[in-house]
């Protein structure tokens, strides 16, 4: 079951597509060094074809010192040797295309690595032509231009004594921000994009793209005054032609902003990742580490606003998991007794909506969070946060609880392929521990089980391609105040889809709306039809004119 194998994608093809995110470091290792590689991805293309996806969003494989797992690029046109060679990359693009799968690369255009040639040049002197590719302010040691903080902790300013200047970095000090005001810089970035398009890459995920037009003197990071101007130029000059899909990572997006980012005229991006739903289970005014219970009515209200707000006026991306987020089954489902049911229920809730779904590696297996000792974690964000919070006097045990629930390494543990040593991910010791539950939760087992989470995702993908209501239908939320059930209807002129999900581990009564009295059930996560909704039960009913 493949996507549509075309040499060139049609405009808007991504509205019917399902994407799959690969975190290359953790997907499949072939040379035993404990890090996944491009050859590993090639060796798993049959698996992805079987799942039925149309495109792979590949987290960064560019040359990088890996201070932030590749989100610190030191050459935009080179492959990091850890992942393989340019030839491997070309082979991946070609082999994927043969299976109807497009490759979407992950571009980090907000910042580069401090080991990029441009930054090395920039450090040489204030009048070096590359100096202005970055964001500098004059100053004296220990007296940064302002109190802005970096996302991963500490000041957003780092001092360079021999220049008498600070450079600005929203993330690590090894990730200096690029200065988009500089026209030459922008042209260099567009050139790099064309380099990959010429190789057959069919889309790009754009890392923290709403932060490129920063104005640090006004403490503006996201949605700077020139953002839309920059995005339109980027779209015109770099992505120009039809058929290239772009998805921007925009933590700041609300519905009105997303209508502009993903406007149907294609002047900016195809779609954005927005994070409103993802931030609902955190305390008001707190950070992601400050956990709060999820309110189902709030979740429903959020999805409803996005579904209705972008219907005909933009395009949604649909996701619950990625390489920065904890595993959804551990987060909003039940990763114990009802792991399989709740993983399927969450998938039903999301994949019934309008937009382009993104599945994160292992989500299709119902992979879960992991609990490690502090020293076993690799993500610098975790270590910086631990130091900061314990120094502030927080109880180390509470801080560990937050890491177990929210740490990014939850998503980055090696892919669980089989019950062989290291879960079939590698012959050598993996860079991050494998989750011990790999003996029960792994791809080989799930491929052999018709009722597995994998087989359920496969069905969902097929359904999206069978019934136009998935792509086109409008969205009506049912029982908005109900604390246990998430139910909605999608409608077009001649098809209606009812999606019903029980978010609890108890049986709940639910009355099927009259309009669906004679509808057929096209999907369900229990083998038989029941009256009420059993724990984490989910179903889809279709009515056709
Ligand atoms: C994005 C990426 C994340 C990275 C950060 C800085 O949020 O998804 O992994 O650390 O940008 O590039």
Coordinates of C-alpha atoms and ligand atoms in Angstrom, one line a residue:
X1 CA 0.0 0.0 0.0
X2 CA 2.0 2.9 -1.3
X3 CA 1.2 6.6 -1.9
X4 CA 1.0 7.8 -5.4
X5 CA 4.3 7.2 -7.2
X6 CA 4.7 10.4 -9.4
X7 CA 7.9 11.9 -10.6
X8 CA 6.6 15.3 -9.6
X9 CA 4.0 15.9 -7.0
X10 CA 0.9 17.9 -7.9
X11 CA 0.2 21.2 -6.2
X12 CA -1.6 20.5 -2.9
X13 CA -0.7 16.8 -2.9
X14 CA 0.1 17.1 0.8
X15 CA -3.5 17.6 1.7
X16 CA -4.1 13.9 1.0
X17 CA -0.8 12.8 2.5
X18 CA 0.3 11.2 5.7
X19 CA 3.8 12.0 6.9
X20 CA 6.1 10.0 9.2
X21 CA 8.8 11.6 11.2
X22 CA 12.2 9.9 11.5
X23 CA 14.7 10.9 14.1
X24 CA 17.7 9.4 12.3
X25 CA 19.9 9.0 15.3
X26 CA 17.4 6.6 16.8
X27 CA 15.8 4.8 13.9
X28 CA 18.1 2.1 12.6
X29 CA 21.8 1.6 12.9
X30 CA 23.7 -0.5 10.3
X31 CA 27.3 0.0 11.2
X32 CA 27.2 -0.9 14.9
X33 CA 28.3 2.5 16.2
X34 CA 25.1 2.9 18.3
X35 CA 23.8 5.8 16.1
X36 CA 21.2 5.3 13.5
X37 CA 22.2 6.1 9.9
X38 CA 20.8 6.7 6.4
X39 CA 21.5 3.1 5.3
X40 CA 19.4 2.1 8.2
X41 CA 16.5 4.2 7.0
X42 CA 16.8 2.8 3.5
X43 CA 16.7 -0.7 5.0
X44 CA 13.3 0.1 6.6
X45 CA 11.6 1.7 3.6
X46 CA 9.6 -1.5 3.1
X47 CA 8.2 -1.2 6.6
X48 CA 7.2 2.4 5.9
X49 CA 5.6 1.5 2.6
X50 CA 3.6 -1.2 4.4
X51 CA 2.4 1.4 6.9
X52 CA 1.2 3.4 3.9
X53 CA 2.8 6.8 4.4
X54 CA 3.5 9.3 1.6
X55 CA 6.4 11.2 3.0
X56 CA 9.2 11.1 5.6
X57 CA 10.1 14.2 7.6
X58 CA 13.7 13.5 8.3
X59 CA 15.1 15.3 11.4
X60 CA 18.5 17.0 10.5
X61 CA 21.2 14.9 8.9
X62 CA 23.3 17.8 7.9
X63 CA 26.9 18.2 9.0
X64 CA 26.8 19.2 12.7
X65 CA 28.8 18.9 15.9
X66 CA 25.6 17.5 17.4
X67 CA 25.4 19.9 20.3
X68 CA 21.7 19.8 19.9
X69 CA 21.4 16.6 18.0
X70 CA 21.8 18.1 14.6
X71 CA 19.7 21.2 15.2
X72 CA 23.1 23.0 15.1
X73 CA 24.1 22.8 11.4
X74 CA 27.7 23.5 10.4
X75 CA 27.2 23.0 6.7
X76 CA 23.8 23.2 5.1
X77 CA 24.9 21.3 2.0
X78 CA 26.8 18.3 3.6
X79 CA 25.7 15.1 5.3
X80 CA 27.1 14.4 8.7
X81 CA 29.5 11.4 8.4
X82 CA 27.7 9.9 11.5
X83 CA 24.7 9.4 9.2
X84 CA 26.5 8.4 6.0
X85 CA 27.5 10.1 2.7
X86 CA 25.8 12.3 0.1
X87 CA 25.5 9.1 -2.0
X88 CA 23.5 7.4 0.8
X89 CA 21.3 10.5 0.9
X90 CA 20.7 10.4 -2.8
X91 CA 19.9 6.7 -2.6
X92 CA 17.4 7.3 0.2
X93 CA 15.7 10.0 -1.9
X94 CA 15.6 7.8 -5.0
X95 CA 14.6 4.6 -3.2
X96 CA 11.9 6.4 -1.3
X97 CA 10.5 8.0 -4.4
X98 CA 10.3 4.6 -6.1
X99 CA 7.9 3.6 -3.3
X100 CA 5.9 6.8 -3.6
X101 CA 7.4 8.3 -0.5
X102 CA 8.7 11.9 -0.5
X103 CA 11.6 13.1 1.6
X104 CA 11.1 16.3 3.6
X105 CA 14.2 17.7 5.1
X106 CA 14.4 19.6 8.4
X107 CA 16.0 23.0 7.9
X108 CA 17.2 25.1 10.8
X109 CA 17.3 28.6 9.4
X110 CA 17.0 30.5 12.6
X111 CA 20.5 29.7 13.8
X112 CA 23.6 27.8 12.7
X113 CA 26.2 26.0 14.6
X114 CA 29.1 28.1 16.0
X115 CA 31.3 25.7 14.0
X116 CA 29.8 26.9 10.7
X117 CA 32.3 28.5 8.5
X118 CA 30.2 31.7 8.5
X119 CA 30.5 32.0 12.3
X120 CA 34.2 31.2 12.3
X121 CA 34.7 34.0 9.9
X122 CA 32.3 36.3 11.8
X123 CA 34.5 35.8 14.9
X124 CA 37.6 37.1 13.1
X125 CA 36.7 40.8 13.1
X126 CA 33.9 43.2 13.1
X127 CA 34.4 44.1 9.4
X128 CA 34.6 40.5 8.2
X129 CA 31.9 40.1 5.5
X130 CA 30.3 37.3 7.5
X131 CA 30.2 39.2 10.7
X132 CA 26.8 40.6 9.9
X133 CA 25.3 37.1 9.3
X134 CA 24.8 37.0 13.0
X135 CA 23.3 39.3 15.6
X136 CA 25.8 41.3 17.6
X137 CA 25.7 44.1 20.2
X138 CA 28.6 46.0 21.7
X139 CA 29.2 45.6 25.4
X140 CA 31.4 44.8 28.3
X141 CA 32.0 41.5 30.0
X142 CA 29.4 40.5 32.6
X143 CA 27.0 43.2 31.4
X144 CA 24.9 41.7 28.6
X145 CA 22.7 44.0 26.5
X146 CA 19.6 42.8 28.3
X147 CA 18.2 40.0 30.5
X148 CA 16.9 37.8 27.7
X149 CA 17.1 34.1 28.5
X150 CA 18.0 31.3 26.1
X151 CA 15.4 28.6 25.7
X152 CA 17.8 25.9 27.0
X153 CA 18.7 28.0 30.1
X154 CA 21.2 30.8 30.8
X155 CA 21.5 34.2 29.1
X156 CA 20.7 34.6 25.4
X157 CA 23.9 36.6 25.0
X158 CA 27.5 35.3 24.9
X159 CA 30.5 37.6 25.1
X160 CA 33.4 37.5 22.7
X161 CA 36.2 39.4 24.5
X162 CA 38.4 40.1 21.4
X163 CA 35.5 41.7 19.6
X164 CA 34.1 43.5 22.6
X165 CA 30.7 42.2 21.5
X166 CA 28.0 39.8 22.5
X167 CA 26.2 37.5 20.0
X168 CA 22.6 36.6 20.4
X169 CA 21.4 32.9 20.7
X170 CA 17.9 31.9 21.5
X171 CA 19.0 28.3 22.1
X172 CA 22.5 27.0 23.1
X173 CA 25.6 29.3 22.9
X174 CA 26.7 26.8 20.3
X175 CA 23.6 27.9 18.2
X176 CA 24.2 31.5 17.3
X177 CA 21.1 33.2 15.7
X178 CA 21.3 34.1 12.1
X179 CA 20.7 37.7 11.1
X180 CA 17.9 37.6 8.5
X181 CA 18.2 41.4 8.0
X182 CA 21.3 40.5 5.9
X183 CA 20.3 40.0 2.3
X184 CA 23.5 37.9 1.4
X185 CA 22.7 35.5 4.3
X186 CA 19.2 35.0 3.0
X187 CA 20.4 34.3 -0.5
X188 CA 22.9 31.8 0.8
X189 CA 20.1 30.0 2.6
X190 CA 17.9 29.9 -0.5
X191 CA 20.9 28.5 -2.5
X192 CA 21.2 25.7 0.0
X193 CA 17.5 24.9 -0.3
X194 CA 17.7 24.8 -4.1
X195 CA 20.7 22.4 -3.7
X196 CA 18.4 19.9 -2.0
X197 CA 15.4 20.5 -4.3
X198 CA 17.7 19.6 -7.2
X199 CA 18.5 16.3 -5.6
X200 CA 14.8 15.4 -5.4
X201 CA 13.9 16.6 -1.9
X202 CA 10.1 17.4 -2.0
X203 CA 9.6 19.4 1.1
X204 CA 11.0 21.1 4.2
X205 CA 10.1 21.3 7.8
X206 CA 11.3 24.7 9.0
X207 CA 12.6 24.7 12.6
X208 CA 11.4 27.6 14.8
X209 CA 10.6 29.6 11.7
X210 CA 8.5 32.2 13.5
X211 CA 11.7 33.3 15.4
X212 CA 13.8 34.4 12.4
X213 CA 12.7 38.0 12.4
X214 CA 14.0 38.7 15.9
X215 CA 14.4 42.2 17.4
X216 CA 16.4 41.5 20.5
X217 CA 16.5 45.2 21.6
X218 CA 12.8 45.1 21.9
X219 CA 13.0 41.6 23.3
X220 CA 11.0 40.3 20.4
X221 CA 11.8 36.7 19.3
X222 CA 8.7 35.3 17.7
X223 CA 6.6 37.2 15.1
X224 CA 9.0 40.0 14.5
X225 CA 7.9 42.9 12.3
X226 CA 9.5 41.5 9.1
X227 CA 8.5 37.9 9.6
X228 CA 5.8 37.7 6.9
X229 CA 8.0 39.7 4.4
X230 CA 10.8 37.2 5.0
X231 CA 8.5 34.2 4.7
X232 CA 7.1 35.4 1.4
X233 CA 10.5 36.0 0.0
X234 CA 11.6 32.6 1.1
X235 CA 8.6 31.0 -0.5
X236 CA 9.0 32.9 -3.7
X237 CA 12.8 32.5 -4.1
X238 CA 13.5 29.1 -2.6
X239 CA 10.4 27.0 -2.7
X240 CA 8.8 28.7 -5.7
X241 CA 7.6 25.8 -7.8
X242 CA 4.5 23.8 -7.2
X243 CA 4.7 20.5 -5.4
X244 CA 7.2 21.5 -2.6
X245 CA 5.5 21.1 0.8
X246 CA 6.6 23.3 3.7
X247 CA 5.7 23.0 7.3
X248 CA 6.8 25.6 9.8
X249 CA 7.4 25.0 13.4
X250 CA 5.6 27.9 15.1
X251 CA 5.2 27.8 18.9
X252 CA 3.7 31.2 18.8
X253 CA 0.9 30.5 16.3
X254 CA -2.7 31.1 17.2
X255 CA -5.5 30.6 14.7
X256 CA -5.4 34.1 13.1
X257 CA -1.6 33.9 12.6
X258 CA -1.8 30.4 11.2
X259 CA -4.4 31.6 8.7
X260 CA -1.7 33.9 7.4
X261 CA 1.2 31.3 7.6
X262 CA -0.9 28.7 5.7
X263 CA -3.0 30.9 3.5
X264 CA -4.5 28.9 0.6
X265 CA -2.8 31.2 -1.9
X266 CA 0.5 29.5 -0.9
X267 CA 2.3 32.8 -0.4
X268 CA 4.0 31.7 2.8
X269 CA 3.9 28.0 3.9
X270 CA 1.8 24.9 3.2
X271 CA 1.0 24.5 7.0
X272 CA 2.5 25.0 10.4
X273 CA 2.9 23.0 13.6
X274 CA 1.0 24.8 16.3
X275 CA 1.3 23.8 19.9
X276 CA -1.7 25.1 21.7
X277 CA -3.0 21.5 22.4
X278 CA 0.4 20.4 23.5
X279 CA 0.6 23.2 26.1
X280 CA -2.7 22.5 27.8
X281 CA -1.4 20.1 30.4
X282 CA 1.0 22.6 31.9
X283 CA 0.4 25.1 34.7
X284 CA -0.7 28.6 33.8
X285 CA 2.3 30.9 33.7
X286 CA 4.7 27.9 34.1
X287 CA 7.0 26.1 31.8
X288 CA 6.5 22.7 30.2
X289 CA 8.1 21.1 33.3
X290 CA 5.2 22.4 35.5
X291 CA 2.7 19.6 34.8
X292 CA -1.0 20.0 35.2
X293 CA -3.8 17.5 34.5
X294 CA -5.3 17.6 31.0
X295 CA -8.9 19.0 30.9
X296 CA -10.8 17.2 28.1
X297 CA -13.2 20.1 27.5
X298 CA -10.3 22.4 27.0
X299 CA -8.6 20.0 24.6
X300 CA -11.8 19.7 22.6
X301 CA -12.3 23.5 22.5
X302 CA -8.8 23.9 21.3
X303 CA -9.0 21.4 18.5
X304 CA -12.5 22.7 17.5
X305 CA -11.2 26.3 17.2
X306 CA -8.3 25.1 15.0
X307 CA -10.5 22.8 12.9
X308 CA -13.1 25.5 12.2
X309 CA -10.6 28.4 12.0
X310 CA -8.5 26.9 9.3
X311 CA -11.3 25.2 7.3
X312 CA -11.1 26.8 3.9
X313 CA -8.7 29.4 5.3
X314 CA -5.5 27.6 5.8
X315 CA -4.4 24.0 6.5
X316 CA -3.8 22.1 9.8
X317 CA -1.0 19.8 10.6
X318 CA -2.1 17.0 12.9
X319 CA 0.3 15.7 15.5
X320 CA 0.6 14.7 19.1
X321 CA 4.2 13.3 19.1
X322 CA 7.5 14.5 17.9
X323 CA 11.2 14.4 18.9
X324 CA 10.7 17.2 21.4
X325 CA 7.6 15.8 23.1
X326 CA 6.9 12.9 25.5
X327 CA 5.2 9.8 24.1
X328 CA 1.5 10.5 23.7
X329 CA 0.3 7.1 25.1
X330 CA 2.1 7.9 28.3
X331 CA 0.9 11.4 28.3
X332 CA -2.8 11.4 27.5
X333 CA -3.5 7.7 27.4
X334 CA -2.6 4.7 29.6
X335 CA 0.8 3.1 29.1
X336 CA -0.1 0.2 31.4
X337 CA -3.2 -2.0 31.2
X338 CA -4.9 -0.1 28.3
X339 CA -1.8 0.8 26.3
X340 CA -3.1 -0.7 23.1
X341 CA -6.6 0.6 23.4
X342 CA -5.6 4.1 24.4
X343 CA -2.9 4.4 21.7
X344 CA -5.5 3.5 19.1
X345 CA -8.1 5.8 20.7
X346 CA -5.7 8.8 20.5
X347 CA -4.9 8.0 16.9
X348 CA -8.6 7.9 16.1
X349 CA -9.2 11.2 17.7
X350 CA -6.5 12.9 15.7
X351 CA -6.7 11.2 12.3
X352 CA -10.4 11.9 11.9
X353 CA -9.7 15.6 11.7
X354 CA -8.9 17.8 8.7
X355 CA -5.2 18.4 8.1
X356 CA -2.1 16.5 7.3
X357 CA -1.2 13.9 10.0
X358 CA 2.3 13.4 11.2
X359 CA 3.2 10.1 12.9
X360 CA 6.4 10.1 14.9
X361 CA 8.6 7.0 14.8
X362 CA 7.3 4.4 17.3
X363 CA 4.0 6.1 17.8
X364 CA 2.5 3.6 15.4
X365 CA 3.7 0.9 17.8
X366 CA 2.4 2.6 20.9
X367 CA 5.9 3.2 22.2
X368 CA 6.0 4.7 25.7
X369 CA 8.1 7.1 27.9
X370 CA 11.2 5.9 29.7
X371 CA 12.5 6.5 33.2
X372 CA 16.3 7.0 33.3
X373 CA 18.8 8.1 35.9
X374 CA 19.8 11.7 35.5
X375 CA 23.3 10.8 34.2
X376 CA 21.8 8.6 31.5
X377 CA 20.1 11.5 29.8
X378 CA 21.8 13.1 26.8
X379 CA 19.6 16.1 26.0
X380 CA 21.3 19.3 27.2
X381 CA 17.9 20.8 27.9
X382 CA 17.3 18.2 30.7
X383 CA 20.7 18.8 32.3
X384 CA 20.4 22.6 32.2
X385 CA 16.9 22.6 33.6
X386 CA 17.9 20.1 36.4
X387 CA 20.8 22.4 37.5
X388 CA 18.7 25.5 37.3
X389 CA 15.8 24.1 39.3
X390 CA 17.8 22.3 42.0
X391 CA 19.9 25.5 42.5
X392 CA 16.6 27.4 43.0
X393 CA 15.9 25.0 45.9
X394 CA 13.4 22.6 44.2
X395 CA 13.3 19.1 45.5
X396 CA 15.4 16.9 43.1
X397 CA 12.8 14.2 43.3
X398 CA 10.1 16.6 41.9
X399 CA 12.5 17.7 39.2
X400 CA 13.1 14.1 38.1
X401 CA 9.3 13.6 38.0
X402 CA 9.1 16.4 35.5
X403 CA 11.9 14.9 33.4
X404 CA 10.2 11.5 33.3
X405 CA 7.0 13.1 32.2
X406 CA 8.2 15.8 29.8
X407 CA 11.9 15.2 28.9
X408 CA 12.7 15.2 25.2
X409 CA 14.7 12.0 25.5
X410 CA 11.4 10.1 26.1
X411 CA 10.9 10.3 22.3
X412 CA 14.5 9.7 21.3
X413 CA 15.1 6.2 22.7
X414 CA 15.9 3.7 19.9
X415 CA 13.2 2.4 17.7
X416 CA 11.9 -0.9 18.9
X417 CA 12.2 -3.3 15.9
X418 CA 12.3 -6.7 17.5
X419 CA 13.0 -8.6 20.8
X420 CA 16.6 -9.1 19.8
X421 CA 19.4 -7.4 21.8
X422 CA 19.1 -3.6 21.7
X423 CA 15.6 -4.1 20.1
X424 CA 17.1 -4.8 16.7
X425 CA 18.2 -1.1 16.5
X426 CA 21.9 -1.8 16.5
X427 CA 24.6 -4.4 17.2
X428 CA 26.4 -2.0 19.3
X429 CA 25.5 -0.1 22.5
X430 CA 23.0 2.6 21.5
X431 CA 23.7 6.3 22.2
X432 CA 20.6 6.4 24.5
X433 CA 19.2 3.4 26.3
X434 CA 16.6 1.2 24.7
X435 CA 13.3 1.1 26.6
X436 CA 13.2 -2.2 28.5
X437 CA 9.7 -2.9 27.3
X438 CA 11.0 -3.6 23.8
X439 CA 10.5 -7.4 24.4
X440 CA 6.7 -6.8 24.4
X441 CA 6.5 -3.7 22.3
X442 CA 8.2 -4.0 19.0
X443 CA 7.6 -3.8 15.2
X444 CA 8.1 -7.5 14.5
X445 CA 5.5 -8.5 17.0
X446 CA 3.0 -5.9 15.8
X447 CA 3.4 -6.8 12.2
X448 CA 2.4 -10.3 13.1
X449 CA -0.7 -9.3 15.1
X450 CA -3.8 -8.1 13.1
X451 CA -5.0 -6.2 16.1
X452 CA -1.8 -4.3 16.8
X453 CA -1.4 -0.5 17.1
X454 CA 0.6 -0.7 13.8
X455 CA -2.2 -2.4 11.9
X456 CA -4.7 0.2 13.3
X457 CA -2.6 3.1 12.0
X458 CA -2.3 1.3 8.7
X459 CA -6.1 1.2 8.5
X460 CA -6.5 4.9 9.5
X461 CA -4.1 5.8 6.7
X462 CA -6.1 3.8 4.2
X463 CA -9.4 5.3 5.3
X464 CA -8.1 8.8 4.8
X465 CA -7.4 7.9 1.2
X466 CA -10.7 6.1 0.7
X467 CA -13.2 8.7 1.9
X468 CA -13.0 12.4 0.7
X469 CA -14.8 13.5 3.9
X470 CA -11.5 13.1 5.8
X471 CA -9.9 15.7 3.5
X472 CA -12.8 18.0 2.9
X473 CA -15.4 17.7 5.7
X474 CA -16.2 20.5 8.0
X475 CA -16.1 20.0 11.8
X476 CA -18.8 20.0 14.5
X477 CA -18.0 19.2 18.1
X478 CA -20.5 17.2 20.1
X479 CA -20.9 17.4 23.9
X480 CA -18.3 20.1 24.4
X481 CA -18.6 20.0 28.2
X482 CA -18.3 16.3 28.6
X483 CA -15.2 15.4 30.7
X484 CA -14.9 11.8 29.3
X485 CA -15.9 11.7 25.7
X486 CA -14.4 13.4 22.7
X487 CA -16.9 13.2 19.8
X488 CA -17.2 15.1 16.6
X489 CA -18.8 15.0 13.1
X490 CA -17.1 15.8 9.8
X491 CA -19.5 16.6 7.0
X492 CA -19.5 17.1 3.2
X493 CA -22.5 17.2 0.9
X494 CA -22.6 13.5 0.6
X495 CA -20.6 12.0 3.4
X496 CA -20.7 12.3 7.2
X497 CA -18.2 10.9 9.6
X498 CA -18.8 10.4 13.3
X499 CA -15.7 10.0 15.5
X500 CA -16.3 9.0 19.2
X501 CA -13.5 8.5 21.7
X502 CA -13.7 7.5 25.4
X503 CA -10.8 9.2 27.2
X504 CA -11.2 7.2 30.4
X505 CA -10.6 3.7 31.8
X506 CA -14.3 3.3 32.7
X507 CA -17.3 2.4 30.7
X508 CA -19.3 5.4 29.6
X509 CA -22.8 5.7 28.1
X510 CA -23.0 7.4 24.7
X511 CA -26.0 7.7 22.4
X512 CA -25.2 7.6 18.7
X513 CA -26.8 10.7 17.0
X514 CA -29.9 9.8 14.9
X515 CA -28.2 10.8 11.7
X516 CA -25.9 7.9 12.2
X517 CA -28.5 5.3 13.1
X518 CA -27.9 3.5 9.8
X519 CA -24.3 4.4 9.4
X520 CA -21.6 1.7 9.0
X521 CA -18.8 1.4 11.5
X522 CA -15.6 1.7 9.4
X523 CA -13.1 1.5 12.4
X524 CA -13.1 0.6 16.0
X525 CA -10.6 -0.5 18.7
X526 CA -12.7 -3.3 20.2
X527 CA -13.5 -6.5 18.2
X528 CA -17.2 -6.3 18.6
X529 CA -19.8 -3.5 18.7
X530 CA -21.0 -2.7 22.2
X531 CA -23.8 -0.4 23.5
X532 CA -21.8 2.1 25.6
X533 CA -18.2 3.0 25.3
X534 CA -15.7 0.6 27.0
X535 CA -12.4 1.8 28.5
X536 CA -10.6 3.9 25.9
X537 CA -13.0 2.7 23.2
X538 CA -13.0 4.6 19.9
X539 CA -14.9 4.3 16.7
X540 CA -15.6 5.9 13.4
X541 CA -19.0 5.7 11.7
X542 CA -19.6 6.7 8.1
X543 CA -22.9 7.6 6.5
X544 CA -23.1 8.1 2.8
X545 CA -25.8 9.7 0.7
Ligands
LIG1 C1 13.2 23.1 17.6 C2 13.6 21.6 17.4 C3 14.4 21.3 18.7 C4 15.6 22.1 18.7 C5 15.2 23.6 18.7 C6 16.4 24.4 18.4 O1 12.3 23.3 18.6 O2 12.4 20.9 17.2 O3 14.7 19.9 18.7 O4 16.3 21.8 19.9 O5 14.3 23.9 17.7 O6 16.9 24.3 17.1

